[in-house]
CSV table of C-alpha atoms and ligand atoms in Angstrom, one decimal:
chain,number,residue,atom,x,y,z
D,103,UNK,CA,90.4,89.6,76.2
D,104,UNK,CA,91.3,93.1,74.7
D,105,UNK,CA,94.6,93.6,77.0
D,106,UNK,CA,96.5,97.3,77.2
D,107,UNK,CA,100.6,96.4,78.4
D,108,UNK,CA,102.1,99.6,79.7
D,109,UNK,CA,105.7,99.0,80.3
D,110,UNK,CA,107.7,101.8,82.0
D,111,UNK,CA,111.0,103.0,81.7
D,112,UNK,CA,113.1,100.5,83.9
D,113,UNK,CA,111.0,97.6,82.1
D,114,UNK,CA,112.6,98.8,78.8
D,115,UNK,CA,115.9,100.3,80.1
D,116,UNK,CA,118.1,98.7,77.9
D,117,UNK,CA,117.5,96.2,74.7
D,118,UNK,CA,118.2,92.7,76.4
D,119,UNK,CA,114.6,93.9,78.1
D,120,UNK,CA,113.3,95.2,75.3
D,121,UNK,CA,113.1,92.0,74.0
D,122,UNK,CA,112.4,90.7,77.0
D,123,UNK,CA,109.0,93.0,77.0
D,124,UNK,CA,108.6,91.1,73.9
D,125,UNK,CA,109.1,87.9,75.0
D,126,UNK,CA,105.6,88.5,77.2
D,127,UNK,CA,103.7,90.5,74.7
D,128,UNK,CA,104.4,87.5,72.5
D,129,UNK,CA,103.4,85.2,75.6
D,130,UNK,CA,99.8,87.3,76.1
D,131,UNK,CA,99.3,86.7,72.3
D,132,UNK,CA,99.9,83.0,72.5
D,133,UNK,CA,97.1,82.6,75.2
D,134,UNK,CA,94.3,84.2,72.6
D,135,UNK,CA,94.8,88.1,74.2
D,136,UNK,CA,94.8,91.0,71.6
D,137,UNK,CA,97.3,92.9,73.1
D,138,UNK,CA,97.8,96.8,72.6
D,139,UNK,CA,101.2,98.1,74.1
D,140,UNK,CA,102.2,101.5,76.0
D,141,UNK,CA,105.7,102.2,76.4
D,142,UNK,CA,107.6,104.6,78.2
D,143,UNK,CA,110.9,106.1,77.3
D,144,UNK,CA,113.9,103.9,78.4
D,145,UNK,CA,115.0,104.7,81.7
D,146,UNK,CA,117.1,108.4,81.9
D,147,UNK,CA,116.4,109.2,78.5
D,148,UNK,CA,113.9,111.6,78.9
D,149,UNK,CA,116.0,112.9,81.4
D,150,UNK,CA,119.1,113.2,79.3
D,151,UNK,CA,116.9,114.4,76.6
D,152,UNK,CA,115.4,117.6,79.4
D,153,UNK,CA,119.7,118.3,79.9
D,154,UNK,CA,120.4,118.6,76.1
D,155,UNK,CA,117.8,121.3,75.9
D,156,UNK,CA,119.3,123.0,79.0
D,157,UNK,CA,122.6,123.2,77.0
D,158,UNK,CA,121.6,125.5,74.4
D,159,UNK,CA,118.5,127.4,76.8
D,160,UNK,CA,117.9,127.7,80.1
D,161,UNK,CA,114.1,128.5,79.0
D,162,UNK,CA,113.6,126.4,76.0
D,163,UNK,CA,110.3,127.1,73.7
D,164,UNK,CA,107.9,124.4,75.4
D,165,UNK,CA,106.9,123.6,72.4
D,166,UNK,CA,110.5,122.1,71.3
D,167,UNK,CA,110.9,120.7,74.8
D,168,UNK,CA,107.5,118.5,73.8
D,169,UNK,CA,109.2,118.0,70.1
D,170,UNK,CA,112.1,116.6,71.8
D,171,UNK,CA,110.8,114.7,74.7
D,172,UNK,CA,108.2,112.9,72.9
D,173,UNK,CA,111.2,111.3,71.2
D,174,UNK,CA,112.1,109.0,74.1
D,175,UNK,CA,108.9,107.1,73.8
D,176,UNK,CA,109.0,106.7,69.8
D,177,UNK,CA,112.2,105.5,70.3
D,178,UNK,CA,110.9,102.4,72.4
D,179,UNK,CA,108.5,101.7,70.4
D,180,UNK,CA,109.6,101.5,67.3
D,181,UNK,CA,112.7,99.0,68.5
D,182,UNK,CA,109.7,96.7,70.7
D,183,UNK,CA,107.6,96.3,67.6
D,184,UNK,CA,110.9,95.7,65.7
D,185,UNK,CA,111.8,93.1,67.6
D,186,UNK,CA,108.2,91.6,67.7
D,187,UNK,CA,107.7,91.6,63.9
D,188,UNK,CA,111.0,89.8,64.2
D,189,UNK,CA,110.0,87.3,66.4
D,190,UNK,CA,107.4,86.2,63.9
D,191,UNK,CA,104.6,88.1,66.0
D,192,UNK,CA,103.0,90.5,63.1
D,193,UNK,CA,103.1,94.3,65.3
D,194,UNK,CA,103.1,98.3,64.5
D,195,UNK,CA,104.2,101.2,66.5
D,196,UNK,CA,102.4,104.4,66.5
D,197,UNK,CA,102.8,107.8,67.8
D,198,UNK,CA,100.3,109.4,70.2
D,199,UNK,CA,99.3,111.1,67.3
D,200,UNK,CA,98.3,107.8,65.1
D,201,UNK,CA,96.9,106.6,68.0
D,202,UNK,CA,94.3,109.2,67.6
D,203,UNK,CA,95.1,110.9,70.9
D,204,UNK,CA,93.7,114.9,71.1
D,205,UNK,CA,95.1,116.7,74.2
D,206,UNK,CA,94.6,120.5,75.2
D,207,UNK,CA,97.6,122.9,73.9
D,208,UNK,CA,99.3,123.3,77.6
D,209,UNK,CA,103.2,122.5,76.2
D,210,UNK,CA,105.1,119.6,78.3
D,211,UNK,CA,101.8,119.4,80.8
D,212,UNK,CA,98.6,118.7,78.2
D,213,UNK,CA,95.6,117.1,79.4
D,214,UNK,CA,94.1,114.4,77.1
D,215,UNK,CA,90.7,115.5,75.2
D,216,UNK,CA,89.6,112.8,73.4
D,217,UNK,CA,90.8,109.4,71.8
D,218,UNK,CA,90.2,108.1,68.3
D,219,UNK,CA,90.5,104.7,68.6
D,220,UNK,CA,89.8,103.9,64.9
D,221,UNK,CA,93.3,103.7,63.7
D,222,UNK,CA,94.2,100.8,67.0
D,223,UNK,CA,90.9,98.9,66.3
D,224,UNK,CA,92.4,98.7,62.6
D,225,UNK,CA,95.2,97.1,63.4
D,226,UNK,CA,94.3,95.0,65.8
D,227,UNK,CA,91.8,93.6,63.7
D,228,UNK,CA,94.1,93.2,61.3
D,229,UNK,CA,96.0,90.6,63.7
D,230,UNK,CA,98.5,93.0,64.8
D,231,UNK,CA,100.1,93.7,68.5
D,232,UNK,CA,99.5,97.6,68.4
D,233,UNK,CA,103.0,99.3,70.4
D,234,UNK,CA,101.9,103.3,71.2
D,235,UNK,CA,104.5,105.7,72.4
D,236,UNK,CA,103.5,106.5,75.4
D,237,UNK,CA,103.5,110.3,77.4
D,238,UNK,CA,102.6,112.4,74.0
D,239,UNK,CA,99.5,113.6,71.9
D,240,UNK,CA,98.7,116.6,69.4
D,241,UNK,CA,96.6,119.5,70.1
D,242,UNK,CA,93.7,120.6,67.8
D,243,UNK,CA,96.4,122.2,65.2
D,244,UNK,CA,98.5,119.2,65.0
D,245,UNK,CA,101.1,120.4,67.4
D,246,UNK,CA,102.6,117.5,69.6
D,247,UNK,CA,102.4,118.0,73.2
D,248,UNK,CA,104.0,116.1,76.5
D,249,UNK,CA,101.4,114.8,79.7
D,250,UNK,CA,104.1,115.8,82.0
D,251,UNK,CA,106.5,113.7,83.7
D,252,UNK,CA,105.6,110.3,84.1
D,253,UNK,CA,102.6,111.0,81.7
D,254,UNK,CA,103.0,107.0,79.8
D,255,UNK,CA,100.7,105.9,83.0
D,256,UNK,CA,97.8,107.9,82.0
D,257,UNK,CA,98.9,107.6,78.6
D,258,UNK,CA,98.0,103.2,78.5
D,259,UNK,CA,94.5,104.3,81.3
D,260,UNK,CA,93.1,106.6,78.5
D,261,UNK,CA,93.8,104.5,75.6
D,262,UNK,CA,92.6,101.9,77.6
D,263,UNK,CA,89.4,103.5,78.4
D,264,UNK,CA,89.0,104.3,74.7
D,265,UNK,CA,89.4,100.9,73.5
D,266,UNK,CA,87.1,99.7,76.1
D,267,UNK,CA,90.2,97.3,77.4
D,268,UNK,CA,89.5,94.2,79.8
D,269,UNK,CA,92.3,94.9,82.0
D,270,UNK,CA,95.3,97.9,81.7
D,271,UNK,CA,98.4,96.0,82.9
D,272,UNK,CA,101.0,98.3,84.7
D,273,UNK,CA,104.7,96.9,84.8
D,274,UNK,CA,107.4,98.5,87.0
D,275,UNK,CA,110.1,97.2,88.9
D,276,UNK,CA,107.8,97.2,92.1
D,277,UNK,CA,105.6,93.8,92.3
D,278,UNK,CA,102.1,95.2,93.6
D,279,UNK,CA,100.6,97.5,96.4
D,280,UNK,CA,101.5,96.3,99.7
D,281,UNK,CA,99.1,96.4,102.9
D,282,UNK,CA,102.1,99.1,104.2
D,283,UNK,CA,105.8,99.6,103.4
D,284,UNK,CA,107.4,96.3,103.4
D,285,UNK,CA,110.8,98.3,104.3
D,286,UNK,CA,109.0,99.3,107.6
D,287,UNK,CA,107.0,96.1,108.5
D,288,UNK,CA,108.7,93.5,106.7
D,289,UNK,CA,105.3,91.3,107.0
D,290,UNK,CA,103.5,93.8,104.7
D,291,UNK,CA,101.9,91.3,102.8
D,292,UNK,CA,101.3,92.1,98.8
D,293,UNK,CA,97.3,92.8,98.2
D,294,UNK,CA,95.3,90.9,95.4
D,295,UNK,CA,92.5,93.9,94.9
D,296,UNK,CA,91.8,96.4,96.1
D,297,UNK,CA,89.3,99.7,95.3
D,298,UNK,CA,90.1,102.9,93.6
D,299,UNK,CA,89.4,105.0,96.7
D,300,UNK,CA,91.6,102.8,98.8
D,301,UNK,CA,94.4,103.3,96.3
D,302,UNK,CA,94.2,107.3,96.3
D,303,UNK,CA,93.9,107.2,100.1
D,304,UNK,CA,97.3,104.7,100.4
D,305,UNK,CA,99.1,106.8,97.9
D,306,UNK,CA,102.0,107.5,100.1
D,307,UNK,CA,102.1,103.8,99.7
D,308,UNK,CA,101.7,103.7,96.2
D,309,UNK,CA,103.3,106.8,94.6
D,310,UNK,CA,105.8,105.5,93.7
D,311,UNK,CA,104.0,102.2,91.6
D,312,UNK,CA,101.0,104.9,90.5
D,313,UNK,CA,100.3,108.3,90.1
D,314,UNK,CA,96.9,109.2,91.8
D,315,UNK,CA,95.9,111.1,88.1
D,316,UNK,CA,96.3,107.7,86.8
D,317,UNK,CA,94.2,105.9,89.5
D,318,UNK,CA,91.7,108.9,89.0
D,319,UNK,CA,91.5,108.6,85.5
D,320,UNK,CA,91.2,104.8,85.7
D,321,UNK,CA,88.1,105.1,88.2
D,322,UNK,CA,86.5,107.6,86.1
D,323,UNK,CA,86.6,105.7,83.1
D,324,UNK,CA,86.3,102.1,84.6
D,325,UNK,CA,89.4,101.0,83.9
D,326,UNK,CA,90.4,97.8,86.1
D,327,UNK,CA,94.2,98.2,86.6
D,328,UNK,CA,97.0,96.2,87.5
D,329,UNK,CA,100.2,96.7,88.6
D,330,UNK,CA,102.7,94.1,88.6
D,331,UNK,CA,106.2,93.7,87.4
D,332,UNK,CA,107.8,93.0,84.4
D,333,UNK,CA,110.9,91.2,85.8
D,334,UNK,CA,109.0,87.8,87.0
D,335,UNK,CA,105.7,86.2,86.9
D,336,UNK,CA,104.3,86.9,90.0
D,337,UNK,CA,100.5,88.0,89.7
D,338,UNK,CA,100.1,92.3,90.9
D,339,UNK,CA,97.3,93.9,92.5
D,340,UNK,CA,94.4,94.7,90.8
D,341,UNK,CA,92.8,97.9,91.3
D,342,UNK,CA,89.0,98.1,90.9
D,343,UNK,CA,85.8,99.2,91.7
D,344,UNK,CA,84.5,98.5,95.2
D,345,UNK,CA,81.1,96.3,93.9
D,346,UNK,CA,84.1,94.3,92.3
D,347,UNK,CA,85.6,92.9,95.6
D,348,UNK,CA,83.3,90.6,97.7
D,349,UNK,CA,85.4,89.8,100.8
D,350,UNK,CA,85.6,93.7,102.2
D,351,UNK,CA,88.8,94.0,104.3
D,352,UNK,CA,87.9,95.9,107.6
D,353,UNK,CA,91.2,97.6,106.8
D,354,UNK,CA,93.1,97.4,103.8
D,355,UNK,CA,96.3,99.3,104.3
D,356,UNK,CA,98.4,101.4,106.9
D,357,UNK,CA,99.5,104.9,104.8
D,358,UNK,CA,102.5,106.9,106.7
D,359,UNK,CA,102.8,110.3,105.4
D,360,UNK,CA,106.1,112.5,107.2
D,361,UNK,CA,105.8,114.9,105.0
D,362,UNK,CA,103.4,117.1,106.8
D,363,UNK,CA,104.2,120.0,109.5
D,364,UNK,CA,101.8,121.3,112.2
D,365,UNK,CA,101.1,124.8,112.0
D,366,UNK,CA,99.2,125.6,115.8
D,367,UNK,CA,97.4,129.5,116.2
D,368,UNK,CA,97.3,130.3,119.7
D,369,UNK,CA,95.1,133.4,121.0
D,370,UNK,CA,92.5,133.5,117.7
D,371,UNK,CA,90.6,136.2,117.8
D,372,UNK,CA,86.9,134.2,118.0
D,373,UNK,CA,85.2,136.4,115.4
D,374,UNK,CA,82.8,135.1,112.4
D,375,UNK,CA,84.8,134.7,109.1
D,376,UNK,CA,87.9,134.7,110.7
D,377,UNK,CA,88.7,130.9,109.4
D,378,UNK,CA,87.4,132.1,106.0
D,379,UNK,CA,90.0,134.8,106.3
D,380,UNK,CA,92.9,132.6,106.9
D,381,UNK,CA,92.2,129.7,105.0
D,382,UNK,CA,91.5,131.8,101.8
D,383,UNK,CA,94.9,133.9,102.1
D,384,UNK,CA,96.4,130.3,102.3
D,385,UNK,CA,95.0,128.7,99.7
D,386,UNK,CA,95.5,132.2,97.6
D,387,UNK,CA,99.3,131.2,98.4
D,388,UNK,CA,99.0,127.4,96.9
D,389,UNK,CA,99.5,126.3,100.7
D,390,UNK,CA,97.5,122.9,100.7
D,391,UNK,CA,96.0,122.6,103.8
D,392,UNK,CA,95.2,118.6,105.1
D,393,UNK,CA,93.8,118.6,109.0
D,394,UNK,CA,92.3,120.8,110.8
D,395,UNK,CA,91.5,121.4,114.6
D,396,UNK,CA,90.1,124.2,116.2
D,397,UNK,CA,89.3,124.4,120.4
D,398,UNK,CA,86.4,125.4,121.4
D,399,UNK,CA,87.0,129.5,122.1
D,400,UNK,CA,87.2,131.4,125.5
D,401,UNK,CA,87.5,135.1,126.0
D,402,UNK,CA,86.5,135.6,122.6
D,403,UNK,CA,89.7,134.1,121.7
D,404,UNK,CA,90.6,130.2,120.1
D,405,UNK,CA,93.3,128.4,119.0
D,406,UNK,CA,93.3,126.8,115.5
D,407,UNK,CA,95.8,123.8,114.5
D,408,UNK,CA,96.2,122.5,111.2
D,409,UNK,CA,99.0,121.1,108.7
D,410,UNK,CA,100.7,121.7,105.5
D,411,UNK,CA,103.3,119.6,103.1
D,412,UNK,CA,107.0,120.6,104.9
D,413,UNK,CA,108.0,122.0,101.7
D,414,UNK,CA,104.7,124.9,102.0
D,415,UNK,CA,105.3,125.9,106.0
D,416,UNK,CA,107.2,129.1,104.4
D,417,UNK,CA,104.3,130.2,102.6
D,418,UNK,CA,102.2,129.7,104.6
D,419,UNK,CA,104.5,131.5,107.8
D,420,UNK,CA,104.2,134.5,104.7
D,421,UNK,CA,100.8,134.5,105.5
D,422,UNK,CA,100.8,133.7,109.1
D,423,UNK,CA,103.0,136.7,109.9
D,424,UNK,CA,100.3,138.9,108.0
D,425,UNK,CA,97.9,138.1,110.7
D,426,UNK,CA,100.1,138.7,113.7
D,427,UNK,CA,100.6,142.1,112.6
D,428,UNK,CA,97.3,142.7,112.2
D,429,UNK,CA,96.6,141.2,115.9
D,430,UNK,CA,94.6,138.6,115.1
D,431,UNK,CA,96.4,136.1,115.9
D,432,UNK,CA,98.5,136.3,119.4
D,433,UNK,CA,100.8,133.2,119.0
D,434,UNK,CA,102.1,131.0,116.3
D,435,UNK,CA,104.2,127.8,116.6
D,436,UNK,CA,105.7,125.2,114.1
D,437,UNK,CA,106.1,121.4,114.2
D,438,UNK,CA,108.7,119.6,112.1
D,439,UNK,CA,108.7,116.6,113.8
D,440,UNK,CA,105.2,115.0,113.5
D,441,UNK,CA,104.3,112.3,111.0
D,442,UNK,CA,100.8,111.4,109.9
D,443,UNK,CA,99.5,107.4,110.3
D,444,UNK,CA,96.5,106.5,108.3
D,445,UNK,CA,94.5,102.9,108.5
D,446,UNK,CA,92.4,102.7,105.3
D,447,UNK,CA,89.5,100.2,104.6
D,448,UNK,CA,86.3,100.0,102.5
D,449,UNK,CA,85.0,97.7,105.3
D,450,UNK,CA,85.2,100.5,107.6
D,451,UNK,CA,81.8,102.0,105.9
D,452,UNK,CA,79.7,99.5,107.8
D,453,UNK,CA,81.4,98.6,110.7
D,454,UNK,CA,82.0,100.2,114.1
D,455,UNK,CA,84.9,100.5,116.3
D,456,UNK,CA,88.0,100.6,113.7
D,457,UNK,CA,88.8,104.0,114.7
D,458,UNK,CA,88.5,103.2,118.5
D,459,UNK,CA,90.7,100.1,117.8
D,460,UNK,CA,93.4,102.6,115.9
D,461,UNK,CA,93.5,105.0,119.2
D,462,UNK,CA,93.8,102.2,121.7
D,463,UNK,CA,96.4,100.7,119.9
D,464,UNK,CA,97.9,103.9,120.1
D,465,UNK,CA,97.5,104.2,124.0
D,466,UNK,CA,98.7,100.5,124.3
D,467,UNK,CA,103.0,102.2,123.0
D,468,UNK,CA,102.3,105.3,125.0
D,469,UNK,CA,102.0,106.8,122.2
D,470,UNK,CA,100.5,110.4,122.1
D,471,UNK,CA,97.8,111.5,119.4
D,472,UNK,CA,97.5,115.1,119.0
D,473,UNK,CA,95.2,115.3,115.5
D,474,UNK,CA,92.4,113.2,114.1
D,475,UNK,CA,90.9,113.2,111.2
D,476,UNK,CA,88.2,111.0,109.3
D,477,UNK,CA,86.6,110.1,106.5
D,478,UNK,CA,84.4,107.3,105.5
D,479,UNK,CA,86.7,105.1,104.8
D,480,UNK,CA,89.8,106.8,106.2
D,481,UNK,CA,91.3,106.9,109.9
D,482,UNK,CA,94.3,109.8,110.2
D,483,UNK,CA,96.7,110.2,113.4
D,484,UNK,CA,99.2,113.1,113.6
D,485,UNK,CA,101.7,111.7,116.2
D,486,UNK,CA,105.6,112.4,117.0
D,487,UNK,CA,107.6,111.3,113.8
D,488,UNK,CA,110.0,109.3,115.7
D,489,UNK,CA,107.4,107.1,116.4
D,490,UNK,CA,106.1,106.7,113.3
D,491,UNK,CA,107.9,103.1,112.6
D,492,UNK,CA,106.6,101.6,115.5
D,493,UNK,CA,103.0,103.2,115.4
D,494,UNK,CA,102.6,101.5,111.3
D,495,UNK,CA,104.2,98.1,112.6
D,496,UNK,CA,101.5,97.9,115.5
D,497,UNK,CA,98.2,99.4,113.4
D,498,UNK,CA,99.8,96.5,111.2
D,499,UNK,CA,99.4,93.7,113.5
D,500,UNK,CA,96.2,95.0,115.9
D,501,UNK,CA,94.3,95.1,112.2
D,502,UNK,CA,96.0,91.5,111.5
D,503,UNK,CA,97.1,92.7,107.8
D,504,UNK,CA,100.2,90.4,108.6
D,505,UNK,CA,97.9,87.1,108.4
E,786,LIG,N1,109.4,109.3,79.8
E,786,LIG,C1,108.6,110.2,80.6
E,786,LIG,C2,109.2,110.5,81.9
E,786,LIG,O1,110.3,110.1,82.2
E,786,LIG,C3,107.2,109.6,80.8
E,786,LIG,C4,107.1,108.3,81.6
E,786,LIG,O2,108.1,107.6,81.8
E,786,LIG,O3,106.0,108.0,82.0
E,786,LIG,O4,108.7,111.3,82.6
E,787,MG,MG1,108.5,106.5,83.8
């Protein structure tokens, strides 16, 4: 198998695992893999790296700030395939450049363009472990750019994708995605597969293992990914496409999201467009909007929920307050203290009563729904946040994810 190692910056925080990354690259070559490696900086260097230009500038040229930040990752690289070629195992570290990687010119947020993957099939067929700095590429003139923050991810899915790669390994210090937050319900139990969709629906369970425009970027170019850890050998989770997963779980996971406020319109004026109206001004502000509820209207007037990330309820009360002057809205109140629960399943597609089971579980803690949303394979409560805890634990067993 052609296998890409990304190893992020805890798994190469200091030397001792450095050569401990080594130790398994050398293990993957030893069971007949060709194995091409993705490293991220080590741990709170890019970070220390980001303060030394906010010495001299508070608004530093992006164009240094990618010049300098890029360094973190060469630095990695150049000591893993150091210690390799020490260890006997023939390897060569590259830049993003050498690795052929063409981004757009947007300074210390670049998209990648294109991949050249000649150089990397070179040297692997030349018998050699290929080490890439990860988070960095050149624009069209040769200039090197960052992917933003946490870039090395989608960094080891494109290269991946280029070399046409069996399987993209991701190590981190977390061991898999879990069917919820093990610090919540302690029996979350660690999943062996599970689909792209599932995995950018669970995010809140997984953002911290994956970014979604890694798991995106991995679906769209058929990348099967795995995230496991680097500090034993327990197997990870793989993430896939949905034909690739026979036994469809019913539910797969239980997301909790408290990050959300309820924004509730009382006295709408019931006119054509007016929804347009808001919802444009809104999204003119950046405010990203996630539920939506609106009553059915009497005396020409309705009342129109919906909610937005806590950190956008200013915006959008900049927006809100617009209306109220203009009359057309009467009323306007603000929730803090609701939280949203999602159950998430491929299974749900094609069978019936999942959603009824969510809400009756629900009723069973007296516990009070006041939004719904669904999609196909999606079931989202808003409920009080001090609830939240006991609402996952109990989706969590009614589903039987602890079995
Ligand atoms: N070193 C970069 C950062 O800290 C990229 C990465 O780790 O993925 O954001
Ligand atoms: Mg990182």
């Amino acid at each position: 198998m052609l296998i890409v190692q990304k190893f992020g910056g805890t798994s190469v925080g200091d030397l001792e695992r450095i050569q401990n990354v080594a130790n398994r690259v050398s293990k993957t070559v030893k069971e007949g893999h060709q194995v091409v490696v993705v490293v991220s900086a080590m741990s709170g260097e890019t970070n220390k790296l980001v303060a030394y230009a906010e010495h001299f500038s508070k608004n530093p040229a992006r164009n240094d700030v990618d010049m300098l930040l890029s360094s973190g990752e060469r630095v990695t690289a150049a000591l893993l395939s150091i210690a390799l070629n020490e260890m006997g195992l023939p390897a060569v570290s590259m830049s993003g450049r050498r690795a052929g990687i063409i981004t757009d010119a947007v300074h210390t947020k670049a998209r990648i363009e294109s991949i050249d993957p000649t150089k990397m099939f070179d040297e692997l067929n030349s018998g050699k472990v290929v080490v890439i700095a990860g988070f960095q590429g050149v624009d069209e003139n040769g200039n090197v750019t960052t992917l933003g923050r946490g870039g090395s991810d989608l960094s080891a899915v494109a290269i991946a994708g280029a070399l046409e790669a069996d399987l993209c390994e991701i190590y981190t210090d977390v061991s898999g995605i879990y069917t919820t937050d093990p610090r919540i319900e302690p029996k979350a139990k660690k999943l062996d597969k599970i689909s792209y969709d599932e995995m950018l629906e669970l995010a809140s369970l997984g953002a911290k293992v994956l970014q979604n425009r890694s798991v995106e970027l991995a679906k769209k170019l058929n990348v099967n990914l795995v995230t496991r850890t680097s500090f034993t050998d327990e197997e990870g989770t793989l993430i896939t496409k949905e034909e690739n997963i026979m036994e469809k779980p019913l539910v797969s996971g239980i997301a909790l999201d408290k990050n959300q406020s309820r924004i509730s319109l009382m006295g709408v004026k019931d006119r054509p467009g007016i929804a347009s109206d808001i919802f444009n001004k809104l999204a003119d502000s950046s405010v990203n909007i996630d539920m939506i509820i609106q009553t059915v209207g009497h005396d020409g007037m309705t009342n129109l929920d919906f909610t937005v990330p806590k950190n956008e309820v200013l915006d959008a009360k900049a927006v809100m307050d617009k209306f109220l002057e203009a009359n057309e809205i009467q009323d306007i109140s603000y929730d803090d203290s609701i939280c949203k629960v999602s159950i998430v399943g491929v299974g749900m597609k094609s069978h019936t009563g999942v959603a009824a089971k969510a809400f009756s579980t629900m009723a069973a803690e007296n516990i009070n729904i006041s939004m719904i949303s669904t999609s196909e394979i999606k079931v989202s409560m808003v409920i009080s946040e001090k609830y939240a805890e006991l609402a996952v634990r109990s989706l969590h067993s009614a589903y039987a994810l602890d079995k």
